[in-house]
């Protein structure tokens, strides 16, 4: 049985600028055939077991010829796969989708074209340049700038294109900027006409160069301004001074590695994006329910005696989440907790309890185990029974301190933290090229596991590699683990929360 091919536009670069339908296609694909203009973050939406094949093109070097890409799509579909051909921008705007669709039609293979947000409009918008403006330009043209000058002159009627519309947008024309400028000047555009080149628009590397038709080629040479870039010619470029917005955001231009478990990463990822940064998700830990009689028996015994405890201490959101999973598994509910005083550390943990109808003791000012002892110390009495639902890698300081005060302590491993993280060559390339600007750690296990995964991927000097970036830790215990591993901790949140981590990242970006 033949498969089906979806010819999908990935948008201009920012992973969130893909269409809903495009994202649905990625999630159900068996194979994704992609180029370098498609965000690596989109590939993380692939279903388990799906394959990815890189066919991207770089200046003066093609990984795979277009004819071979066409054949590859046919072969994969004939094998019965659901295939996504993922390409930057919109596939119908210089995306050669017509050739791919024609080849599929020849072999009677079903396909769909899924439009994307074209870079010709989106990239200028991210630089604060609208391609039309009521008082300046009522029309625009999108023109290829990628061809050799001789071929370009045959394809483009310069005498008509030059003044056909108010705004001219040239795609992939950095290498030919001198020829483009000369032709537009020759055919009537004033030398003072504003020009902007926006490189890697909507991404962390976004960079804008502004000039005029008279001097832009010299500026490109002086700055060694490299592709890929969108070129905008016209008076709308002048709007950039008033309308630029992306560059004004607190984390603009920063790609930040998020190592937290995927189930918990959304808050950090969302905040980075809201502030103009580009999060790169690479979860290196995962939390799971314990399995096996030897691990489950102590949990059942603790729940059988749940009404005998004087204290319940929760030190993380996971501790709360998994405790209540086990409570439900045992056929119990919050009424079983009526006797115990319930303490939690950190606003997120407190909120997790509140969502389950429980208000914890007055929160400690310091968001760690030490803060708990400082806050509740005078109420912790010898002979009291304390239950600590936590993960298998939790610190021993709190139970040891409670025991030293004469409390009878039960440590309960309600969840396990395991190593995860598939090998990610894109991440390794970004780290080696200095394109990851900060690495965030939200627990000691994220520190240890990231180093382990990098070494597994063949990076012998993982510590040295990470020390080229800014290391940001959520709190002192995580920072201590990082430092003991040899990492140079540059940033540490004053308050051990996600918002505290975000604040220190923003201060670092602005140089405070």
Short mmCIF file of C-alpha atoms in Angstrom, two decimals:
data_model
loop_
_atom_site.label_atom_id
_atom_site.label_comp_id
_atom_site.label_asym_id
_atom_site.label_seq_id
_atom_site.Cartn_x
_atom_site.Cartn_y
_atom_site.Cartn_z
CA UNK A 1 0.00 0.00 0.00
CA UNK A 2 1.33 3.41 -1.00
CA UNK A 3 1.95 6.08 1.60
CA UNK A 4 1.20 9.78 1.42
CA UNK A 5 3.41 12.86 1.21
CA UNK A 6 2.71 16.18 2.91
CA UNK A 7 4.63 19.10 1.41
CA UNK A 8 4.75 21.33 4.48
CA UNK A 9 5.91 24.91 4.97
CA UNK A 10 7.73 25.22 8.30
CA UNK A 11 7.47 29.00 8.42
CA UNK A 12 10.36 31.47 8.67
CA UNK A 13 12.32 29.88 11.53
CA UNK A 14 10.59 30.47 14.85
CA UNK A 15 9.11 27.06 15.65
CA UNK A 16 5.81 28.55 16.82
CA UNK A 17 5.17 30.16 13.45
CA UNK A 18 4.25 26.86 11.84
CA UNK A 19 0.57 26.30 11.07
CA UNK A 20 -1.56 23.98 13.17
CA UNK A 21 -2.00 21.65 10.21
CA UNK A 22 1.73 21.62 9.55
CA UNK A 23 2.36 20.60 13.16
CA UNK A 24 -0.26 17.85 12.93
CA UNK A 25 1.51 16.46 9.87
CA UNK A 26 4.86 16.40 11.70
CA UNK A 27 3.35 14.54 14.64
CA UNK A 28 1.93 11.73 12.50
CA UNK A 29 4.79 11.37 10.00
CA UNK A 30 6.82 8.17 9.69
CA UNK A 31 9.63 10.06 7.95
CA UNK A 32 10.51 13.76 7.81
CA UNK A 33 12.68 15.04 4.96
CA UNK A 34 13.90 18.49 6.00
CA UNK A 35 16.29 21.30 5.15
CA UNK A 36 18.32 23.70 7.28
CA UNK A 37 15.68 26.42 7.27
CA UNK A 38 13.30 24.26 9.30
CA UNK A 39 13.62 24.76 13.07
CA UNK A 40 15.20 21.80 14.91
CA UNK A 41 12.56 22.30 17.61
CA UNK A 42 9.89 21.14 15.17
CA UNK A 43 11.63 17.80 14.83
CA UNK A 44 11.09 17.22 18.55
CA UNK A 45 7.39 16.89 17.78
CA UNK A 46 8.00 13.70 15.81
CA UNK A 47 6.40 10.54 17.11
CA UNK A 48 8.66 7.89 18.68
CA UNK A 49 10.44 5.82 16.06
CA UNK A 50 9.96 8.29 13.21
CA UNK A 51 12.95 8.91 10.96
CA UNK A 52 14.43 12.22 9.91
CA UNK A 53 16.48 12.75 6.75
CA UNK A 54 18.46 15.95 6.18
CA UNK A 55 18.59 17.18 2.59
CA UNK A 56 19.42 20.83 3.27
CA UNK A 57 21.30 23.11 0.96
CA UNK A 58 24.04 25.53 1.85
CA UNK A 59 25.69 28.21 -0.23
CA UNK A 60 27.90 26.57 -2.90
CA UNK A 61 27.25 23.11 -1.44
CA UNK A 62 24.19 20.94 -1.85
CA UNK A 63 23.66 17.98 0.40
CA UNK A 64 21.24 16.43 -2.09
CA UNK A 65 20.23 17.50 -5.58
CA UNK A 66 16.60 18.40 -6.12
CA UNK A 67 16.13 15.48 -8.52
CA UNK A 68 17.36 13.10 -5.83
CA UNK A 69 15.02 14.66 -3.25
CA UNK A 70 12.12 14.08 -5.65
CA UNK A 71 13.11 10.43 -6.04
CA UNK A 72 13.55 10.01 -2.27
CA UNK A 73 10.01 11.23 -1.61
CA UNK A 74 8.68 8.76 -4.17
CA UNK A 75 10.67 5.85 -2.74
CA UNK A 76 9.57 6.54 0.82
CA UNK A 77 5.92 6.82 -0.19
CA UNK A 78 6.10 3.61 -2.23
CA UNK A 79 7.39 1.87 0.90
CA UNK A 80 4.08 2.82 2.52
CA UNK A 81 5.28 5.66 4.76
CA UNK A 82 3.54 8.88 5.73
CA UNK A 83 6.16 11.40 4.64
CA UNK A 84 6.54 15.08 5.50
CA UNK A 85 8.73 17.18 3.24
CA UNK A 86 9.47 20.05 5.61
CA UNK A 87 10.94 23.22 4.16
CA UNK A 88 11.42 26.76 5.39
CA UNK A 89 8.82 29.44 4.74
CA UNK A 90 6.05 28.52 2.33
CA UNK A 91 6.68 25.61 -0.04
CA UNK A 92 5.13 27.45 -3.00
CA UNK A 93 7.39 30.52 -2.68
CA UNK A 94 10.67 29.46 -4.29
CA UNK A 95 10.33 26.12 -2.52
CA UNK A 96 10.32 24.00 -5.70
CA UNK A 97 7.18 22.32 -4.48
CA UNK A 98 5.88 22.16 -8.05
CA UNK A 99 8.68 19.82 -9.07
CA UNK A 100 8.18 17.57 -6.06
CA UNK A 101 4.42 17.45 -6.53
CA UNK A 102 4.78 16.69 -10.23
CA UNK A 103 7.08 13.74 -9.51
CA UNK A 104 4.63 12.37 -6.94
CA UNK A 105 1.76 12.75 -9.40
CA UNK A 106 3.71 10.79 -12.02
CA UNK A 107 3.86 7.84 -9.64
CA UNK A 108 0.22 8.20 -8.59
CA UNK A 109 1.19 9.06 -5.00
CA UNK A 110 -1.27 11.00 -2.89
CA UNK A 111 0.03 14.32 -1.57
CA UNK A 112 -1.08 17.53 0.07
CA UNK A 113 0.51 20.97 0.00
CA UNK A 114 0.37 22.58 3.44
CA UNK A 115 1.13 26.32 3.17
CA UNK A 116 3.49 28.02 5.60
CA UNK A 117 4.11 31.61 6.64
CA UNK A 118 6.42 32.93 3.97
CA UNK A 119 9.72 34.46 5.04
CA UNK A 120 9.19 37.27 2.52
CA UNK A 121 6.62 38.81 4.88
CA UNK A 122 7.43 37.37 8.31
CA UNK A 123 11.15 38.13 8.39
CA UNK A 124 10.74 41.85 7.59
CA UNK A 125 7.94 41.99 10.19
CA UNK A 126 10.34 40.69 12.87
CA UNK A 127 12.73 43.49 11.91
CA UNK A 128 9.94 46.07 12.30
CA UNK A 129 9.40 46.48 8.55
CA UNK A 130 5.86 46.05 7.17
CA UNK A 131 6.07 45.25 3.45
CA UNK A 132 3.09 47.55 2.85
CA UNK A 133 2.01 50.75 4.55
CA UNK A 134 -1.05 52.86 3.86
CA UNK A 135 0.94 56.05 3.29
CA UNK A 136 4.09 54.55 1.76
CA UNK A 137 3.57 51.37 -0.27
CA UNK A 138 0.32 49.73 -1.38
CA UNK A 139 1.93 46.71 -3.08
CA UNK A 140 4.98 44.49 -2.97
CA UNK A 141 6.80 41.99 -5.18
CA UNK A 142 8.66 38.87 -4.15
CA UNK A 143 11.63 38.15 -6.40
CA UNK A 144 14.31 35.47 -6.44
CA UNK A 145 17.78 36.76 -5.74
CA UNK A 146 19.55 33.42 -5.57
CA UNK A 147 20.49 32.88 -9.21
CA UNK A 148 23.70 33.81 -11.03
CA UNK A 149 23.49 37.34 -12.48
CA UNK A 150 23.30 36.09 -16.08
CA UNK A 151 20.40 33.75 -15.28
CA UNK A 152 18.77 36.39 -13.09
CA UNK A 153 18.82 38.91 -15.93
CA UNK A 154 17.08 36.42 -18.21
CA UNK A 155 14.40 35.61 -15.63
CA UNK A 156 13.74 39.13 -14.30
CA UNK A 157 12.51 41.98 -16.49
CA UNK A 158 14.33 44.67 -14.56
CA UNK A 159 12.75 47.52 -16.50
CA UNK A 160 9.32 46.40 -15.32
CA UNK A 161 10.13 44.95 -11.88
CA UNK A 162 12.08 47.95 -10.62
CA UNK A 163 9.09 50.24 -10.31
CA UNK A 164 6.23 47.74 -10.53
CA UNK A 165 5.44 47.91 -6.80
CA UNK A 166 6.31 50.09 -3.84
CA UNK A 167 8.27 47.38 -2.03
CA UNK A 168 10.60 44.81 -3.54
CA UNK A 169 11.50 41.70 -1.54
CA UNK A 170 14.42 39.60 -2.80
CA UNK A 171 14.80 36.11 -1.41
CA UNK A 172 18.26 34.60 -0.81
CA UNK A 173 20.10 37.37 -2.66
CA UNK A 174 22.98 38.32 -0.36
CA UNK A 175 25.66 37.07 -2.72
CA UNK A 176 24.12 39.11 -5.57
CA UNK A 177 23.37 42.31 -3.66
CA UNK A 178 25.78 44.34 -5.78
CA UNK A 179 24.16 43.19 -9.02
CA UNK A 180 20.64 43.68 -7.66
CA UNK A 181 21.44 47.23 -6.53
CA UNK A 182 23.08 48.10 -9.83
CA UNK A 183 20.12 46.90 -11.86
CA UNK A 184 17.59 48.77 -9.74
CA UNK A 185 19.66 51.97 -10.01
CA UNK A 186 20.06 51.49 -13.74
CA UNK A 187 16.32 51.17 -14.21
CA UNK A 188 15.20 54.15 -12.20
CA UNK A 189 15.21 53.59 -8.45
CA UNK A 190 16.86 56.54 -6.65
CA UNK A 191 20.25 55.93 -5.06
CA UNK A 192 18.78 57.03 -1.72
CA UNK A 193 16.17 54.23 -1.72
CA UNK A 194 16.35 52.47 1.67
CA UNK A 195 17.43 48.81 1.74
CA UNK A 196 17.43 46.30 4.59
CA UNK A 197 18.94 42.84 4.81
CA UNK A 198 17.54 40.63 7.57
CA UNK A 199 19.61 37.55 8.29
CA UNK A 200 18.15 34.50 10.03
CA UNK A 201 14.97 36.42 10.75
CA UNK A 202 12.78 35.22 13.69
CA UNK A 203 15.70 33.25 15.17
CA UNK A 204 18.26 33.96 17.85
CA UNK A 205 20.80 34.91 15.17
CA UNK A 206 18.53 37.57 13.65
CA UNK A 207 20.61 40.48 12.41
CA UNK A 208 19.55 43.48 10.34
CA UNK A 209 21.72 45.65 8.10
CA UNK A 210 20.25 48.90 6.73
CA UNK A 211 21.58 51.10 3.96
CA UNK A 212 20.63 52.52 0.59
CA UNK A 213 20.89 51.23 -2.96
CA UNK A 214 24.02 53.35 -3.28
CA UNK A 215 25.94 51.92 -0.31
CA UNK A 216 24.36 48.60 0.70
CA UNK A 217 26.77 46.42 -1.28
CA UNK A 218 29.75 48.06 0.43
CA UNK A 219 28.12 47.63 3.85
CA UNK A 220 27.51 43.94 3.16
CA UNK A 221 31.18 43.50 2.27
CA UNK A 222 32.39 45.48 5.29
CA UNK A 223 30.23 43.46 7.71
CA UNK A 224 30.90 40.20 5.89
CA UNK A 225 27.13 39.76 6.02
CA UNK A 226 26.35 36.13 5.19
CA UNK A 227 23.27 34.31 3.89
CA UNK A 228 20.52 33.40 4.45
CA UNK A 229 18.81 36.76 4.39
CA UNK A 230 15.75 38.52 3.04
CA UNK A 231 16.35 41.81 1.20
CA UNK A 232 13.75 44.57 1.39
CA UNK A 233 13.95 47.54 -0.97
CA UNK A 234 11.66 50.54 -0.56
CA UNK A 235 10.59 53.36 1.70
CA UNK A 236 8.91 50.94 4.13
CA UNK A 237 12.40 50.19 5.45
CA UNK A 238 12.25 53.61 7.14
CA UNK A 239 9.51 52.30 9.40
CA UNK A 240 12.04 50.12 11.20
CA UNK A 241 13.26 53.02 13.37
CA UNK A 242 9.79 53.35 14.88
CA UNK A 243 8.42 49.82 14.64
CA UNK A 244 11.26 47.48 15.52
CA UNK A 245 10.09 45.33 18.38
CA UNK A 246 11.88 41.99 18.48
CA UNK A 247 15.24 43.55 19.28
CA UNK A 248 13.67 45.40 22.22
CA UNK A 249 12.67 42.21 24.04
CA UNK A 250 14.73 41.29 27.13
CA UNK A 251 16.10 37.98 25.82
CA UNK A 252 16.32 38.81 22.10
CA UNK A 253 19.24 37.14 20.41
CA UNK A 254 19.71 34.48 23.08
CA UNK A 255 19.24 30.77 22.50
CA UNK A 256 18.83 29.08 25.87
CA UNK A 257 19.12 25.36 26.53
CA UNK A 258 16.36 23.92 28.71
CA UNK A 259 17.37 20.59 30.26
CA UNK A 260 14.35 20.12 32.51
CA UNK A 261 12.02 17.11 32.11
CA UNK A 262 9.59 17.73 29.26
CA UNK A 263 6.61 17.38 31.60
CA UNK A 264 7.89 20.34 33.64
CA UNK A 265 9.66 22.43 31.01
CA UNK A 266 6.68 24.31 29.62
CA UNK A 267 6.75 27.17 32.13
CA UNK A 268 10.43 27.91 31.54
CA UNK A 269 10.11 27.49 27.77
CA UNK A 270 7.07 29.77 27.60
CA UNK A 271 8.71 32.50 29.66
CA UNK A 272 11.86 32.47 27.52
CA UNK A 273 9.72 32.83 24.39
CA UNK A 274 7.56 35.57 25.90
CA UNK A 275 10.73 37.57 26.55
CA UNK A 276 12.06 37.18 23.03
CA UNK A 277 14.56 34.39 23.59
CA UNK A 278 14.75 31.10 21.73
CA UNK A 279 14.44 28.06 24.00
CA UNK A 280 16.10 24.85 22.86
CA UNK A 281 14.49 21.92 24.64
CA UNK A 282 16.70 18.97 25.46
CA UNK A 283 15.21 17.17 28.46
CA UNK A 284 17.83 14.99 30.11
CA UNK A 285 15.68 13.65 32.93
CA UNK A 286 12.35 11.92 33.16
CA UNK A 287 10.35 11.01 36.23
CA UNK A 288 8.53 7.67 36.43
CA UNK A 289 6.50 5.65 38.92
CA UNK A 290 8.49 3.01 40.80
CA UNK A 291 7.96 -0.58 39.68
CA UNK A 292 8.55 -3.89 41.42
CA UNK A 293 7.40 -5.29 44.75
CA UNK A 294 10.55 -4.22 46.60
CA UNK A 295 9.85 -0.57 45.71
CA UNK A 296 6.08 -0.59 46.05
CA UNK A 297 5.88 -2.39 49.41
CA UNK A 298 7.34 0.51 51.48
CA UNK A 299 4.90 2.87 49.76
CA UNK A 300 1.90 0.70 50.65
CA UNK A 301 3.10 0.34 54.23
CA UNK A 302 3.49 4.10 54.58
CA UNK A 303 0.00 4.72 53.25
CA UNK A 304 -1.45 2.09 55.55
CA UNK A 305 -0.10 4.18 58.43
CA UNK A 306 -0.84 7.56 56.85
CA UNK A 307 -3.00 8.76 59.77
CA UNK A 308 -0.16 8.22 62.23
CA UNK A 309 2.12 10.92 60.82
CA UNK A 310 2.50 14.31 62.45
CA UNK A 311 4.24 15.94 59.49
CA UNK A 312 4.27 15.63 55.69
CA UNK A 313 7.12 17.46 53.99
CA UNK A 314 6.93 18.22 50.25
CA UNK A 315 10.05 19.64 48.62
CA UNK A 316 9.00 19.62 44.95
CA UNK A 317 6.05 19.63 42.58
CA UNK A 318 6.96 16.07 41.57
CA UNK A 319 6.78 15.03 45.22
CA UNK A 320 3.20 16.29 45.35
CA UNK A 321 2.20 14.85 41.98
CA UNK A 322 3.45 11.36 42.62
CA UNK A 323 2.28 11.26 46.25
CA UNK A 324 -1.29 11.85 45.11
CA UNK A 325 -0.97 9.27 42.35
CA UNK A 326 -0.04 6.69 44.96
CA UNK A 327 -2.79 7.94 47.27
CA UNK A 328 -5.32 7.33 44.50
CA UNK A 329 -3.82 3.94 43.68
CA UNK A 330 -4.38 2.94 47.30
CA UNK A 331 -8.05 3.98 47.10
CA UNK A 332 -7.54 6.91 49.46
CA UNK A 333 -8.06 10.66 49.32
CA UNK A 334 -7.16 13.87 51.18
CA UNK A 335 -9.34 12.94 54.15
CA UNK A 336 -6.58 10.53 55.14
CA UNK A 337 -4.28 13.50 55.75
CA UNK A 338 -6.45 15.20 58.39
CA UNK A 339 -4.00 14.65 61.24
CA UNK A 340 -0.70 15.70 59.73
CA UNK A 341 0.69 19.20 59.43
CA UNK A 342 1.65 19.63 55.79
CA UNK A 343 4.68 21.72 54.84
CA UNK A 344 5.93 22.66 51.38
CA UNK A 345 8.91 24.53 50.01
CA UNK A 346 8.66 26.92 47.08
CA UNK A 347 5.66 28.65 45.49
CA UNK A 348 5.19 26.02 42.76
CA UNK A 349 5.00 23.20 45.33
CA UNK A 350 2.62 25.21 47.48
CA UNK A 351 0.42 25.87 44.46
CA UNK A 352 0.44 22.16 43.53
CA UNK A 353 -0.97 21.38 46.99
CA UNK A 354 -3.49 24.19 46.81
CA UNK A 355 -4.75 22.81 43.49
CA UNK A 356 -5.61 19.64 45.43
CA UNK A 357 -7.49 21.52 48.13
CA UNK A 358 -4.67 21.66 50.66
CA UNK A 359 -3.14 24.77 52.20
CA UNK A 360 0.32 24.14 53.52
CA UNK A 361 1.90 25.59 56.63
CA UNK A 362 3.17 29.17 56.36
CA UNK A 363 5.79 29.02 53.57
CA UNK A 364 9.47 29.39 54.48
CA UNK A 365 11.23 32.46 53.11
CA UNK A 366 14.11 30.34 51.86
CA UNK A 367 13.04 27.95 49.09
CA UNK A 368 14.96 24.84 50.12
CA UNK A 369 15.14 22.22 52.86
CA UNK A 370 17.21 24.52 55.04
CA UNK A 371 14.41 27.07 54.85
CA UNK A 372 11.94 24.48 56.10
CA UNK A 373 13.95 23.82 59.24
CA UNK A 374 14.36 27.54 59.84
CA UNK A 375 10.61 28.12 59.46
CA UNK A 376 9.24 25.20 61.43
CA UNK A 377 12.10 24.38 63.77
CA UNK A 378 10.36 25.24 67.05
CA UNK A 379 7.42 22.99 66.10
CA UNK A 380 9.58 19.98 65.26
CA UNK A 381 9.53 17.90 68.43
CA UNK A 382 11.28 14.69 69.39
CA UNK A 383 9.06 11.66 68.96
CA UNK A 384 6.98 13.13 66.16
CA UNK A 385 6.56 11.08 63.00
CA UNK A 386 7.46 12.71 59.67
CA UNK A 387 6.79 11.43 56.15
CA UNK A 388 8.93 12.72 53.26
CA UNK A 389 7.44 11.80 49.85
CA UNK A 390 10.23 12.50 47.34
CA UNK A 391 12.34 11.19 44.50
CA UNK A 392 15.01 8.55 44.68
CA UNK A 393 17.78 11.13 44.12
CA UNK A 394 16.67 13.61 46.78
CA UNK A 395 19.25 15.07 49.16
CA UNK A 396 19.73 13.47 52.53
CA UNK A 397 20.10 16.73 54.47
CA UNK A 398 16.44 17.17 55.49
CA UNK A 399 15.78 13.64 56.84
CA UNK A 400 19.14 13.62 58.63
CA UNK A 401 18.42 16.98 60.27
CA UNK A 402 14.95 15.87 61.34
CA UNK A 403 16.38 12.69 62.86
CA UNK A 404 18.99 14.72 64.70
CA UNK A 405 16.08 16.55 66.35
CA UNK A 406 14.59 13.26 67.50
CA UNK A 407 11.86 12.86 64.89
CA UNK A 408 10.94 9.44 63.51
CA UNK A 409 11.42 9.94 59.76
CA UNK A 410 10.13 7.84 56.86
CA UNK A 411 11.71 8.62 53.48
CA UNK A 412 9.40 7.52 50.70
CA UNK A 413 10.66 7.24 47.13
CA UNK A 414 7.39 7.97 45.36
CA UNK A 415 9.07 8.51 41.98
CA UNK A 416 12.32 7.77 40.20
CA UNK A 417 14.45 10.08 38.09
CA UNK A 418 15.98 8.45 35.05
CA UNK A 419 18.36 9.50 32.29
CA UNK A 420 16.70 10.43 29.02
CA UNK A 421 17.62 12.49 25.99
CA UNK A 422 18.08 11.05 22.53
CA UNK A 423 21.31 11.85 20.74
CA UNK A 424 20.91 15.28 19.16
CA UNK A 425 23.52 16.21 16.57
CA UNK A 426 21.91 19.64 16.07
CA UNK A 427 22.49 20.45 19.74
CA UNK A 428 26.08 19.30 19.58
CA UNK A 429 26.67 21.49 16.51
CA UNK A 430 25.06 24.50 18.19
CA UNK A 431 27.22 24.09 21.31
CA UNK A 432 30.40 23.65 19.29
CA UNK A 433 29.58 26.69 17.14
CA UNK A 434 28.83 28.87 20.17
CA UNK A 435 25.16 29.21 19.23
CA UNK A 436 23.82 28.10 22.60
CA UNK A 437 24.21 31.23 24.71
CA UNK A 438 23.08 29.89 28.09
CA UNK A 439 22.41 26.49 29.66
CA UNK A 440 19.81 26.24 32.42
CA UNK A 441 19.87 23.67 35.19
CA UNK A 442 16.90 23.23 37.52
CA UNK A 443 18.22 20.30 39.57
CA UNK A 444 21.40 18.42 40.30
CA UNK A 445 20.21 15.52 38.16
CA UNK A 446 19.94 17.77 35.10
CA UNK A 447 23.59 18.71 35.57
CA UNK A 448 24.82 15.15 35.85
CA UNK A 449 22.61 13.82 33.08
CA UNK A 450 23.49 16.49 30.51
CA UNK A 451 27.19 15.75 30.98
CA UNK A 452 26.45 12.03 30.63
CA UNK A 453 24.42 12.49 27.44
CA UNK A 454 27.04 14.75 25.84
CA UNK A 455 29.72 12.17 26.53
CA UNK A 456 27.46 9.47 25.12
CA UNK A 457 27.20 11.53 21.94
CA UNK A 458 30.97 11.48 21.61
CA UNK A 459 31.91 14.79 23.25
CA UNK A 460 34.99 13.93 25.30
CA UNK A 461 35.35 17.42 26.78
CA UNK A 462 31.74 18.01 27.79
CA UNK A 463 32.65 20.28 30.72
CA UNK A 464 34.93 22.41 28.57
CA UNK A 465 32.24 22.64 25.88
CA UNK A 466 29.56 23.80 28.33
CA UNK A 467 31.92 26.30 29.92
CA UNK A 468 31.88 28.25 26.66
CA UNK A 469 28.29 29.21 27.50
CA UNK A 470 26.71 30.97 30.46
CA UNK A 471 25.69 28.38 33.08
CA UNK A 472 22.50 29.33 34.92
CA UNK A 473 21.32 27.41 37.99
CA UNK A 474 18.00 27.66 39.81
CA UNK A 475 19.51 27.50 43.30
CA UNK A 476 22.57 26.88 45.47
CA UNK A 477 22.31 23.08 45.60
CA UNK A 478 22.14 22.82 41.81
CA UNK A 479 24.99 25.33 41.50
CA UNK A 480 27.08 23.30 43.96
CA UNK A 481 26.61 20.14 41.86
CA UNK A 482 27.55 22.04 38.70
CA UNK A 483 30.67 23.51 40.30
CA UNK A 484 31.74 20.14 41.67
CA UNK A 485 31.47 18.79 38.11
CA UNK A 486 33.84 21.53 36.92
CA UNK A 487 31.31 23.92 35.44
CA UNK A 488 31.70 27.67 35.81
CA UNK A 489 28.38 28.82 37.25
CA UNK A 490 27.93 32.38 36.01
CA UNK A 491 24.28 32.85 36.96
CA UNK A 492 22.24 31.73 39.96
CA UNK A 493 18.69 32.73 40.75
CA UNK A 494 18.35 34.74 43.96
CA UNK A 495 15.02 32.99 44.48
CA UNK A 496 14.98 29.27 43.65
CA UNK A 497 12.02 29.46 41.27
CA UNK A 498 11.54 29.48 37.50
CA UNK A 499 10.70 33.18 37.68
CA UNK A 500 13.89 33.75 39.68
CA UNK A 501 15.85 31.95 36.96
CA UNK A 502 14.19 34.08 34.29
CA UNK A 503 15.09 37.28 36.15
CA UNK A 504 18.75 36.39 36.38
CA UNK A 505 18.80 35.53 32.66
CA UNK A 506 17.26 38.91 31.79
CA UNK A 507 19.78 40.74 33.99
CA UNK A 508 22.61 38.82 32.31
CA UNK A 509 21.34 39.77 28.83
CA UNK A 510 21.15 43.47 29.72
CA UNK A 511 24.49 43.40 31.54
CA UNK A 512 23.10 44.31 34.96
#
